[in-house]
Coordinates of C-alpha atoms and ligand atoms in Angstrom, one line a residue:
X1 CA -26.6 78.1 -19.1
X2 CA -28.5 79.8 -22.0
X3 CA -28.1 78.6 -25.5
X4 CA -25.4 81.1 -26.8
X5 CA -23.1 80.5 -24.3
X6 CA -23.0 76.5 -24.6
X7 CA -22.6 77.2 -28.0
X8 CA -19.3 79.6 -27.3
X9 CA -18.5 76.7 -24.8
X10 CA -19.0 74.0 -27.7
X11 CA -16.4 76.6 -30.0
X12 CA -14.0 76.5 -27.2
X13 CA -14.0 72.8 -26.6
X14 CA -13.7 72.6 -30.3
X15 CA -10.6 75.1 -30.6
X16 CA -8.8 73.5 -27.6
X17 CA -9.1 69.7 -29.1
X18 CA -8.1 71.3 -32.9
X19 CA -4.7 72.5 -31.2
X20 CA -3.8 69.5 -28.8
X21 CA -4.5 67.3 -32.2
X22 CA -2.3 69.6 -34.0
X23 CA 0.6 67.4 -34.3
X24 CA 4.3 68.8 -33.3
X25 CA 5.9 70.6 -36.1
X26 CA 2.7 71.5 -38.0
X27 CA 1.7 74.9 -37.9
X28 CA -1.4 75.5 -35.8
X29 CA -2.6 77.4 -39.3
X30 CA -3.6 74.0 -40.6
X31 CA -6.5 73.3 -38.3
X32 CA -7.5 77.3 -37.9
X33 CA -8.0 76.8 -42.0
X34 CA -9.8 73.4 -41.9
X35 CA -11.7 75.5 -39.4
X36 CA -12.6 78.4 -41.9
X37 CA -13.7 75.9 -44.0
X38 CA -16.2 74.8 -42.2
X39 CA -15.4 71.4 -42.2
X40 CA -13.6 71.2 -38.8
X41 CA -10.1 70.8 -37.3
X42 CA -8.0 67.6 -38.7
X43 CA -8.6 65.1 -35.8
X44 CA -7.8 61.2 -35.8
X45 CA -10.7 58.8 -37.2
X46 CA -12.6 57.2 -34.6
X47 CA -11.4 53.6 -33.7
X48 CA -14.2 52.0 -34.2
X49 CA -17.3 52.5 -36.8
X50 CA -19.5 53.3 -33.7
X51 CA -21.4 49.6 -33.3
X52 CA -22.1 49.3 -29.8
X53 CA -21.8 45.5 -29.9
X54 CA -18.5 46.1 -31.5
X55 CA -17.1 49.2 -30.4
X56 CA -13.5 48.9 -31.8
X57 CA -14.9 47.3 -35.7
X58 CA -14.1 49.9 -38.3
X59 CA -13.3 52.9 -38.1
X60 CA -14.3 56.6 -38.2
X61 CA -13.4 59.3 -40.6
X62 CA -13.1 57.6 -44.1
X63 CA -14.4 55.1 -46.7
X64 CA -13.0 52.6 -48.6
X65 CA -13.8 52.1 -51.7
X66 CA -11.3 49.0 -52.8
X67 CA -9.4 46.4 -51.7
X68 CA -6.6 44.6 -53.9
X69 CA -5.3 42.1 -51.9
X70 CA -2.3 40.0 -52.8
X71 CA -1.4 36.6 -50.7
X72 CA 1.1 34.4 -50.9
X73 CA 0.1 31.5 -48.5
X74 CA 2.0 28.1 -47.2
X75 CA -1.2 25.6 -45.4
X76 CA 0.9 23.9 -42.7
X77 CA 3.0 20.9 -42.8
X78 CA 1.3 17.6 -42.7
X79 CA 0.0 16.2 -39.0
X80 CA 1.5 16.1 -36.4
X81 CA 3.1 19.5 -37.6
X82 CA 1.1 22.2 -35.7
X83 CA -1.9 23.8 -37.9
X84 CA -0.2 26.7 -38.2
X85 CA -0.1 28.7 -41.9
X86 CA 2.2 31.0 -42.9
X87 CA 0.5 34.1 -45.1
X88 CA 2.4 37.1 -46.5
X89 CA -0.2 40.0 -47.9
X90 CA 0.4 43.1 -50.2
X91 CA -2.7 45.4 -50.0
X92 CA -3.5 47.9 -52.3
X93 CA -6.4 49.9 -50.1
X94 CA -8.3 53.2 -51.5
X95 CA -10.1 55.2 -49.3
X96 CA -11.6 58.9 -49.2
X97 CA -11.7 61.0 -46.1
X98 CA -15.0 62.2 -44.6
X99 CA -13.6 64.4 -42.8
X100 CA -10.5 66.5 -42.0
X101 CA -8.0 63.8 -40.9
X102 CA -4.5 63.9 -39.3
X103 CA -4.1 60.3 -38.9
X104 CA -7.0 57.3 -38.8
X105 CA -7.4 53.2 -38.4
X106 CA -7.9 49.9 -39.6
X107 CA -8.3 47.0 -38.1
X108 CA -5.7 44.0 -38.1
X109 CA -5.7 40.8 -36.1
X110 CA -2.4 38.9 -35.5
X111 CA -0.7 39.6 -38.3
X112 CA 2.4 42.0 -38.1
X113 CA 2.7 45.3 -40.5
X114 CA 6.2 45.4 -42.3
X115 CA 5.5 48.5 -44.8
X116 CA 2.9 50.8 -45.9
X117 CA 3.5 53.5 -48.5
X118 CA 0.5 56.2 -48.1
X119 CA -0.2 58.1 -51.7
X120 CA 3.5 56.5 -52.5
X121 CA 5.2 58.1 -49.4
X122 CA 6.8 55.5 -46.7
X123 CA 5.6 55.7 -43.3
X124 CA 7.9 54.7 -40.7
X125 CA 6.8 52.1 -37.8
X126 CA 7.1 53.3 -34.1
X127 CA 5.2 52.3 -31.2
X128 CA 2.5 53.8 -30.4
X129 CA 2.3 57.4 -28.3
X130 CA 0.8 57.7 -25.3
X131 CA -2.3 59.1 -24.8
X132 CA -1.5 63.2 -25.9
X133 CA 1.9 62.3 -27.1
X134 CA 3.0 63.5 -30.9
X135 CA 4.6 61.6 -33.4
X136 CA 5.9 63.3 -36.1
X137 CA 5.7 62.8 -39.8
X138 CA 4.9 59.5 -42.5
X139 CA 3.8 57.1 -39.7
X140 CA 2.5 53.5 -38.3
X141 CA 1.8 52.0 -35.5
X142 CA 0.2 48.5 -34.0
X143 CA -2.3 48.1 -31.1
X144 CA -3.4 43.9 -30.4
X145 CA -5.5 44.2 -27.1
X146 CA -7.1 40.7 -27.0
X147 CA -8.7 41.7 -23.5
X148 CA -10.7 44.2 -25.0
X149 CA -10.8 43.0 -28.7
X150 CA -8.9 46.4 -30.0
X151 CA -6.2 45.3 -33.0
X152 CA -5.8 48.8 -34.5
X153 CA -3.2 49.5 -36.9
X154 CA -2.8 53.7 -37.0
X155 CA -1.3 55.4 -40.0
X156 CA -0.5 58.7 -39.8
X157 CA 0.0 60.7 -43.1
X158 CA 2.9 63.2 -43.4
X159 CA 0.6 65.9 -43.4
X160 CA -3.3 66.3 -42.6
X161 CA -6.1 64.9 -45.2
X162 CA -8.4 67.0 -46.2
X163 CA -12.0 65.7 -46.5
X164 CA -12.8 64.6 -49.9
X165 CA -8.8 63.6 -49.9
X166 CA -8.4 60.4 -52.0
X167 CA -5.8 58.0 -50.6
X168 CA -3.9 55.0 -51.9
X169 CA -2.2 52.6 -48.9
X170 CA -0.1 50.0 -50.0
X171 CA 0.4 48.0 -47.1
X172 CA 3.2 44.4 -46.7
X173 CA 2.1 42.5 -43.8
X174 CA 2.3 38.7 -42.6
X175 CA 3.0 36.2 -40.4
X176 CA 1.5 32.6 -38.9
X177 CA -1.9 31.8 -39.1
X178 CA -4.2 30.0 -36.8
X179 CA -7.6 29.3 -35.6
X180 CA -9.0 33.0 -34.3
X181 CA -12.4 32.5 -32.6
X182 CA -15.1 35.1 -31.7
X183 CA -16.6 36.7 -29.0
X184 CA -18.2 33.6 -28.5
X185 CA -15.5 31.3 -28.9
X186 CA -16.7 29.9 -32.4
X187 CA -14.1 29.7 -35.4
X188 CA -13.7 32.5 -37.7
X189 CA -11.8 34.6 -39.6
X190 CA -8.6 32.9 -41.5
X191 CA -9.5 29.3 -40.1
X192 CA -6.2 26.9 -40.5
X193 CA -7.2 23.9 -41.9
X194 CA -4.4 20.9 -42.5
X195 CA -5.0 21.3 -46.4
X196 CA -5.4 25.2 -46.8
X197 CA -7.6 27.8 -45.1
X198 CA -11.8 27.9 -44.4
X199 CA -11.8 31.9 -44.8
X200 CA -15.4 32.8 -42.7
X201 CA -15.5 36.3 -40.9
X202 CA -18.8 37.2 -39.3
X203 CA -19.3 39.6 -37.4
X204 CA -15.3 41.1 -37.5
X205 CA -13.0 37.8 -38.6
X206 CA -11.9 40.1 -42.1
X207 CA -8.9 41.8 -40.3
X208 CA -8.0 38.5 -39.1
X209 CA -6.7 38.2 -42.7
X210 CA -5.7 41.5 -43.7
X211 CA -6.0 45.2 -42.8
X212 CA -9.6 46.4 -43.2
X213 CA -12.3 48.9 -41.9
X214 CA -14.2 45.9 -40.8
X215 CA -17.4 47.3 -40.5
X216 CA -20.6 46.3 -43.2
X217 CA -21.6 50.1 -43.0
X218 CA -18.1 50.8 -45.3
X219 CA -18.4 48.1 -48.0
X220 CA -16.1 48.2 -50.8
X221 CA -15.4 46.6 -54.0
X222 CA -12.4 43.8 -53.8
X223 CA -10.0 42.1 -56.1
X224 CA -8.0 39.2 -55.3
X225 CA -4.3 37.5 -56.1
X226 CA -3.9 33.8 -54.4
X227 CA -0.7 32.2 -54.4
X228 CA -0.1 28.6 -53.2
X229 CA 1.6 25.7 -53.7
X230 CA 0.9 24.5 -56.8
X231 CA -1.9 21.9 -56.8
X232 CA -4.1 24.1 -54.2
X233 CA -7.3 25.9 -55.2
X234 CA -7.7 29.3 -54.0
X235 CA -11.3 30.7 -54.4
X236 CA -12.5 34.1 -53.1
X237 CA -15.7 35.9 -54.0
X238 CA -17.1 37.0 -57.5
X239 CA -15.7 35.6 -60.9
X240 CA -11.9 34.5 -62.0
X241 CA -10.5 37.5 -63.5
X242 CA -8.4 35.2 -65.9
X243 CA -7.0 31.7 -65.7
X244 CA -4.7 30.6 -62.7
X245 CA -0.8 30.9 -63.6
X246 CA 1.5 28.4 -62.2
X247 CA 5.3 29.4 -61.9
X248 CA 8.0 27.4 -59.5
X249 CA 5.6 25.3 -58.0
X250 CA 3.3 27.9 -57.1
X251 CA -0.4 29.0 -58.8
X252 CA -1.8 32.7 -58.6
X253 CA -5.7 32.1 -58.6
X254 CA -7.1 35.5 -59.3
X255 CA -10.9 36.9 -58.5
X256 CA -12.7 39.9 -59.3
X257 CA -15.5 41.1 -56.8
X258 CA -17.0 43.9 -58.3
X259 CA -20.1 44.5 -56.4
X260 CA -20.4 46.5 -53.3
X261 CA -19.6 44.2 -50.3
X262 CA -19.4 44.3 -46.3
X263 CA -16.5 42.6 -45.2
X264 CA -17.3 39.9 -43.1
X265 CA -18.7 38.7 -46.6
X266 CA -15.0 37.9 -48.3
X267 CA -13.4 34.9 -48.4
X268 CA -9.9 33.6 -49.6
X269 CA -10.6 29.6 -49.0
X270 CA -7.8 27.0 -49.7
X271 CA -8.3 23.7 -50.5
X272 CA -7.9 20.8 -52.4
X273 CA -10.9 21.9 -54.1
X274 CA -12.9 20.4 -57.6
X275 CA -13.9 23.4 -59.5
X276 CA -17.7 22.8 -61.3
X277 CA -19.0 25.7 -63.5
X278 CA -21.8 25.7 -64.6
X279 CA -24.5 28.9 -65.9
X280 CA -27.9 29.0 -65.3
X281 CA -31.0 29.4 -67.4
X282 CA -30.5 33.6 -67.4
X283 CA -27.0 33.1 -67.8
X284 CA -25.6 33.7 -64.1
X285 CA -22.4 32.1 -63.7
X286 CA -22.2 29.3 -60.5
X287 CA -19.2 28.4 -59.7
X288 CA -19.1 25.4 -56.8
X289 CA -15.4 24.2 -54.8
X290 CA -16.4 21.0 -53.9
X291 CA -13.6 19.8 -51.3
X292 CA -12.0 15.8 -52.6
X293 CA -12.0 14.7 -48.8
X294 CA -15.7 15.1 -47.9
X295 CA -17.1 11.9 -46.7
X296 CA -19.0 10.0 -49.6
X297 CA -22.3 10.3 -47.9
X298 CA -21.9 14.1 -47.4
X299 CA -20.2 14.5 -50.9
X300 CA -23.5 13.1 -52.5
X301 CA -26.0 15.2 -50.2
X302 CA -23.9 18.3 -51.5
X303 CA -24.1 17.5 -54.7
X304 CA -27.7 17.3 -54.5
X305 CA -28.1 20.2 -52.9
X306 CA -26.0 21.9 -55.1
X307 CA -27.8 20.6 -58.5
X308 CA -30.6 22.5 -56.9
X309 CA -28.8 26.2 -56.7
X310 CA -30.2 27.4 -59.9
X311 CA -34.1 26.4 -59.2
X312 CA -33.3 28.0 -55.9
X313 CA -32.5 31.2 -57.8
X314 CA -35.3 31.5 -60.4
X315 CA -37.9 30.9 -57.0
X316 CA -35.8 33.6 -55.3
X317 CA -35.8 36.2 -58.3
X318 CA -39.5 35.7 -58.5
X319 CA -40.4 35.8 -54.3
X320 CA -38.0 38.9 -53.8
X321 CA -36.0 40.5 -56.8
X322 CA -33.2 40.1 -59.2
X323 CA -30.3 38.4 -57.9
X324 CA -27.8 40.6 -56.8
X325 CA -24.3 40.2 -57.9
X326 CA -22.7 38.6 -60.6
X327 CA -22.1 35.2 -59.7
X328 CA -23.2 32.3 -57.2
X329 CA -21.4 29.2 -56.0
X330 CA -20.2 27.5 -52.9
X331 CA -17.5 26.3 -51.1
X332 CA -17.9 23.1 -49.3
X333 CA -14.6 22.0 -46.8
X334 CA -13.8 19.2 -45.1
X335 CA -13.1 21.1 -41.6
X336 CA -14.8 21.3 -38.8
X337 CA -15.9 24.7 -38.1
X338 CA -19.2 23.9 -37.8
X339 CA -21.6 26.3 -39.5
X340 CA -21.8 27.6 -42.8
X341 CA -21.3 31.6 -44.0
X342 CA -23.4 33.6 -46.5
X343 CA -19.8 34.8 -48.1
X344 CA -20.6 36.8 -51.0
X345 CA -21.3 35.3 -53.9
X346 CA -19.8 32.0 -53.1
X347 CA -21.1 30.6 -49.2
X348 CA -18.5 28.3 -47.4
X349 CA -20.0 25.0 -46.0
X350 CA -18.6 22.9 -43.5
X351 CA -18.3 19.2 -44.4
X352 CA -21.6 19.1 -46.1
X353 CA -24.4 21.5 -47.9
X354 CA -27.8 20.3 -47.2
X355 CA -30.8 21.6 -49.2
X356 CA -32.2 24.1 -46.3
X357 CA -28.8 25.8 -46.0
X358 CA -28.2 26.3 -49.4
X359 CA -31.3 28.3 -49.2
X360 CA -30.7 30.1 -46.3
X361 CA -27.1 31.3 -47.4
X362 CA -28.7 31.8 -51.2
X363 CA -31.5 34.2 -49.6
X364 CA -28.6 36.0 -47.6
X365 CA -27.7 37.6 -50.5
X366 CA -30.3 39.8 -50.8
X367 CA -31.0 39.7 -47.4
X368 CA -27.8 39.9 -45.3
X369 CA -25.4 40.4 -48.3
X370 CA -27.1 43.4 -50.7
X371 CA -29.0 45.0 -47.5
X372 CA -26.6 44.2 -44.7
X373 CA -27.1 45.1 -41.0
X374 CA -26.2 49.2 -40.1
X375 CA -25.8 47.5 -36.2
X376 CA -25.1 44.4 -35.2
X377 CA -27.5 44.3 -33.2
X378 CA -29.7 43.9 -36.1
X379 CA -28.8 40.5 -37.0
X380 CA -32.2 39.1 -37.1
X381 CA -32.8 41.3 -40.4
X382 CA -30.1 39.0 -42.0
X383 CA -31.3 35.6 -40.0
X384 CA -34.4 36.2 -39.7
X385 CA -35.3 36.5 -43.5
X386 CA -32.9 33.7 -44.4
X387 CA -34.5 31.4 -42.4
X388 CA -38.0 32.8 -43.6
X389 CA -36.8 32.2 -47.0
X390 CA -35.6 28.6 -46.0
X391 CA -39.4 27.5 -44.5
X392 CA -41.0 29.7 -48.0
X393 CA -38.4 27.0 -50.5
X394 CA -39.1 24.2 -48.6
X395 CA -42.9 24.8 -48.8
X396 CA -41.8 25.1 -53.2
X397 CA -40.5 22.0 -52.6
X398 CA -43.6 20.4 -51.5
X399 CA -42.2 20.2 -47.9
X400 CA -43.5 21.6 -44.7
X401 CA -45.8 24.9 -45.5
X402 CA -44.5 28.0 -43.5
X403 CA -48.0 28.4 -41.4
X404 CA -46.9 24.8 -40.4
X405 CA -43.2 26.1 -39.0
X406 CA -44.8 29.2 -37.7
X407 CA -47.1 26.8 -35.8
X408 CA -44.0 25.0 -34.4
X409 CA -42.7 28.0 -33.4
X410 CA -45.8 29.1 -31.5
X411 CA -46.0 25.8 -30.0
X412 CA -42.9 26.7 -28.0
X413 CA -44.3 27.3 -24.4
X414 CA -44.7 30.3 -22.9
X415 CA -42.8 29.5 -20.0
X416 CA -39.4 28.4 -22.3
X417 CA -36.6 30.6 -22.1
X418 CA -37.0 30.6 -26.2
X419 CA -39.1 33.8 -25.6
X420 CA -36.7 35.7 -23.5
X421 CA -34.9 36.9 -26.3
X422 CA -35.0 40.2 -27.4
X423 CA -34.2 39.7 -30.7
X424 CA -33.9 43.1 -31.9
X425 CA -31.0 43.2 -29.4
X426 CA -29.6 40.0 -28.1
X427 CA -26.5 41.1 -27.3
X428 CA -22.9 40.2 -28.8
X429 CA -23.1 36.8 -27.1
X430 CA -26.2 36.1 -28.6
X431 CA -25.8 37.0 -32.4
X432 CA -26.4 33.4 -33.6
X433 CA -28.4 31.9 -31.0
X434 CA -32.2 29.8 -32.2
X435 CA -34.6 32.7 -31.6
X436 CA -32.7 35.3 -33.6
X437 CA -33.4 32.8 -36.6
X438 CA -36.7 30.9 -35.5
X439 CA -38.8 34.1 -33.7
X440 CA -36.9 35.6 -36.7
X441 CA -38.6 34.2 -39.0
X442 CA -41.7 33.8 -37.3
X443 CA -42.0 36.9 -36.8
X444 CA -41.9 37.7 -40.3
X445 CA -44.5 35.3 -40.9
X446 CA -46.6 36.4 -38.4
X447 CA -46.3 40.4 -40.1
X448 CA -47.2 38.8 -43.4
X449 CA -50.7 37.2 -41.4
X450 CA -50.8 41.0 -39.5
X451 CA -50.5 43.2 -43.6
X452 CA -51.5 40.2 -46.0
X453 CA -49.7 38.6 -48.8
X454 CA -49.7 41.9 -51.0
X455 CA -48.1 44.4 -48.6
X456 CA -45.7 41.6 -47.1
X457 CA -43.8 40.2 -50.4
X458 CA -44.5 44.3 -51.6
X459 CA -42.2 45.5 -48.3
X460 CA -39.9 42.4 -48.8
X461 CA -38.9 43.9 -52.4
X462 CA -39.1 47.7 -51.4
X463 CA -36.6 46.8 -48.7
X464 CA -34.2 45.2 -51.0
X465 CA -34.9 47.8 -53.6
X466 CA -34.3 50.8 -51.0
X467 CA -31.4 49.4 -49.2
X468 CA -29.2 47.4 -51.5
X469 CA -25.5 48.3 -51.6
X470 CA -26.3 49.9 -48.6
X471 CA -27.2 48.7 -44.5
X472 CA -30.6 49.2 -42.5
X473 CA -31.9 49.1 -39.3
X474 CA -34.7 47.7 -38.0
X475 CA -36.2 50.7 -37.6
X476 CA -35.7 51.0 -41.0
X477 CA -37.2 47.8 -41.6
X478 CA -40.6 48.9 -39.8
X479 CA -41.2 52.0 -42.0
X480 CA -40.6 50.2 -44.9
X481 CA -43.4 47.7 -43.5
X482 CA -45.5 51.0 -42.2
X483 CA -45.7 52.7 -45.1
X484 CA -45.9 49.3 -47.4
X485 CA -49.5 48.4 -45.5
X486 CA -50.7 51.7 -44.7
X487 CA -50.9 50.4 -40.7
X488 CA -49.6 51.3 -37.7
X489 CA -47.4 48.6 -36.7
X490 CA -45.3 50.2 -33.7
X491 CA -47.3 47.5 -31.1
X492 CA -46.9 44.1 -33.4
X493 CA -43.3 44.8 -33.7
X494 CA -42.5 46.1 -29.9
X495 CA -44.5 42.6 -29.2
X496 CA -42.3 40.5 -31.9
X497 CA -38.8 42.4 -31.5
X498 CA -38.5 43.9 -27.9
X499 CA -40.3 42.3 -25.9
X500 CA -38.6 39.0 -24.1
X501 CA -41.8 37.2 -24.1
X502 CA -44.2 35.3 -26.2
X503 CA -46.1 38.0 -28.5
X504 CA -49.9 36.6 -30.1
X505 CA -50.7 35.3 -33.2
X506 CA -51.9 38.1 -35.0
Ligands
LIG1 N1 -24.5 33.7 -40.2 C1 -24.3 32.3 -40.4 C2 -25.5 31.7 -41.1 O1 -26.6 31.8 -40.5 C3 -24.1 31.6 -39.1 C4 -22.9 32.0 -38.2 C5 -21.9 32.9 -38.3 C6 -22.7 31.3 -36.9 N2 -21.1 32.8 -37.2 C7 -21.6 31.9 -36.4 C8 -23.4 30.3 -36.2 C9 -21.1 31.4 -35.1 C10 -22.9 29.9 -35.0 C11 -21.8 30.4 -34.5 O2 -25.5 31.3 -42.1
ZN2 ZN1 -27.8 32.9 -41.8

């Protein structure tokens, strides 16, 4: 087939998609013109943001931009009274079409959608079409596949968005929460806890708690409006906007998160929380909600660990760059999830915050949280670097140096399944397991022995400095380190990244 005529083939299939999408009632003149205009027929948004790993985790044809999200939440009843919560949530979502849309998606997890107003306009709920089937006019409907992971909620304007289009949702939803868990079967999302909620959302836990293009390639800025019963402590990322109001029994705790952020970063946790706030040396606000039921042997380690944040922060600023938001903090709960979360601005601990992990989720803001991963499979960017950054702060300490863990690393044997990993792509089952964050960070020490201190701390703060706000690959990644030493380093990283067995010391 020669060139031209795929092309006319390609213009076809184009024309013939453009009038099947054409809903019923609208003239075909809508898409011809969105044709003319070079920016294609009005087609629906992609279900997903294209993440293999992930394939149904944000979604195609717009960006956010912000989130306002108002909750009203009940923590369950005391034991033996199920741990269920109950959460009502008004959010105020703007977005702006990339393209010529007739309808699009978020994603929402087991939580039911009672209204949405689009630009001020009510949408009506229906179920959804079948597969070719029209719906006509203002609309909504809910998709919760738990076989395949798909919870889509579709809104359909009344008539097509053009690209560039700037769109307010307003969208009442609620109902019970529990205890979602991941692909793998950890806890995440809107955890229930007996005395309020441990909010932690990596990789795609955010729609678990409210409608959301859960996706770190479509960060957006977010404000927030807690209600509980008075006496809780609501804390979600950034700074308090004002002072908590209390009316009826019930406090509004309200937070501003200005910076750009991906959305497994956000957190709404609830708790019967101490605020401490404190500022540090350069004036950063730190903000810590220290939970009153943590055992007292774990309530002193945190707070040692925690007296430490703002050292941890001047070493940072000085190994990489300026911290990168406006506020820093943690959230320590007595629950039992079981790992701790970089959350933005404010990292959420489970039952205790040791010195190392305040580190690692403090480094995850610039590495993780400013430059986020583009894939998923890219995880080891984000753990990788923290756990780096852990080995580089205990060696500030006056702990173990880093060539020491990098030796404990390599004194892994060859033979140990540790090396199988390929840990620029270990799969969705195997986002958080050791070699992602101990070849992780090995590897970055090793590249640091392959270019020399210069070019390695040089890359580290190019990196940051390229890709902040933003999300990278590793491919990414390498140039920056290419272009950083002047080497070719295509064989050390296929050796360190994609190969599933033990690479040399360089
Ligand atoms: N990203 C977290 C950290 O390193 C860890 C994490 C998130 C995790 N989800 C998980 C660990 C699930 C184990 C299981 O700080
Ligand atoms: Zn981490």
């Amino acid at each position: 087939m020669s060139a031209r005529t795929r092309t006319l083939g390609g213009i076809l299939t184009a024309l013939a998609a453009a009038a099947l999408a054409a809903p019923v009632g609208t003239p075909a003149a809508v898409a011809a013109v969105a044709t003319e205009q070079g920016e294609g027929a009005a087609v629906p948004g992609e279900p997903g943001a294209g993440d293999p790993y992930f394939p149904f985790a944000g979604n195609g044809g717009y960006d956010v931009t912000h989130y306002d999200l108002d909750l009203t939440y009940q923590p369950p009843a005391p034991a033996p009274a199920p741990l269920v919560g109950e959460l009502s949530g008004l959010a105020t979502i703007d977005l702006r079409a990339t393209q010529n849309l007739d309808r699009f998606n978020l994603d929402l997890r087991g939580l039911d959608v009672r209204a949405i107003t689009i630009n001020g306009e009510p949408a009506q709920e229906v179920d959804p079409p079948a597969t070719g089937e029209q719906v006509e006019g203002a609309a909504y409907w809910q998709v919760q596949s738990t076989v395949d992971r798909k919870w889509e909620l579709t809104i359909q304007p009344s008539s097509t968005l053009r690209k560039g289009a700037k769109v307010r949702l307003v969208i009442t939803y609620g109902g019970e929460t529990t205890r979602p868990t991941d692909i793998e079967g950890a806890l995440y999302g809107w955890v229930t806890t007996r005395d309020g909620a441990m909010v932690v959302n990596e990789p795609e836990g955010a729609m678990t708690w409210y409608p959301v293009s859960d996706h770190p390639t479509d960060k957006a800025t977010y404000g927030f409006e807690i209600t509980v019963p008075e006496g809780k402590v609501a804390v979600a990322n950034g700074l308090p906007e004002r002072q908590p109001v209390t009316r009826d029994g019930w406090t509004t705790w309200y937070w501003d998160a200005p910076d750009q952020q991906a959305s497994y970063l956000t957190t709404a946790s609830i708790g019967d929380f101490t605020l401490h706030t404190s500022t540090t040396d350069r004036g950063l606000p730190v903000i810590n909600a220290v939970d009153k039921d943590l055992t007292a042997a774990n309530a002193a380690t945190t707070s040692t660990s925690l007296g430490k944040q703002a050292a941890m922060i001047a070493f940072f600023e000085d190994t990489f760059t300026r911290y990168p938001f406006n506020s820093f903090g943690a959230i320590v709960d007595d629950d039992s999830v079981g790992y701790a979360l970089e959350t933005q601005t404010r990292p959420v601990y489970s039952r205790v915050a040791s010195e190392p992990t305040v580190a690692h989720e403090l480094a995850h803001q610039w590495l993780g949280n400013a430059v986020s991963p583009e894939r998923w499979q890219d995880i080891w960017l984000n753990e990788g670097w923290a756990s780096y950054a852990e080995w580089l702060w205990t060696e500030e300490s006056g702990g173990t140096t880093a060539q020491a863990r990098f030796a404990e690393v390599m004194d892994i044997p060859e033979s140990d399944p540790f090396w199988e990993v390929v840990i620029a792509d270990p799969g969705p089952l195997g986002l958080f397991v050791a070699p992602v964050y101990d070849r992780g960070a090995a590897t970055l020490h090793a590249l640091r022995l392959e270019v020399g201190d210069t070019a390695f701390f040089v890359g580290a703060r190019r990196w940051i400095h390229r890709y902040t706000d933003s999300t990278a690959t590793t491919e990414d990644f390498e140039t920056v380190y290419e272009q950083a030493s002047g080497k070719d380093l295509g064989q050390f990283f296929d050796a360190w990244l994609r190969e599933g067995s033990k690479p040399d010391v360089p």
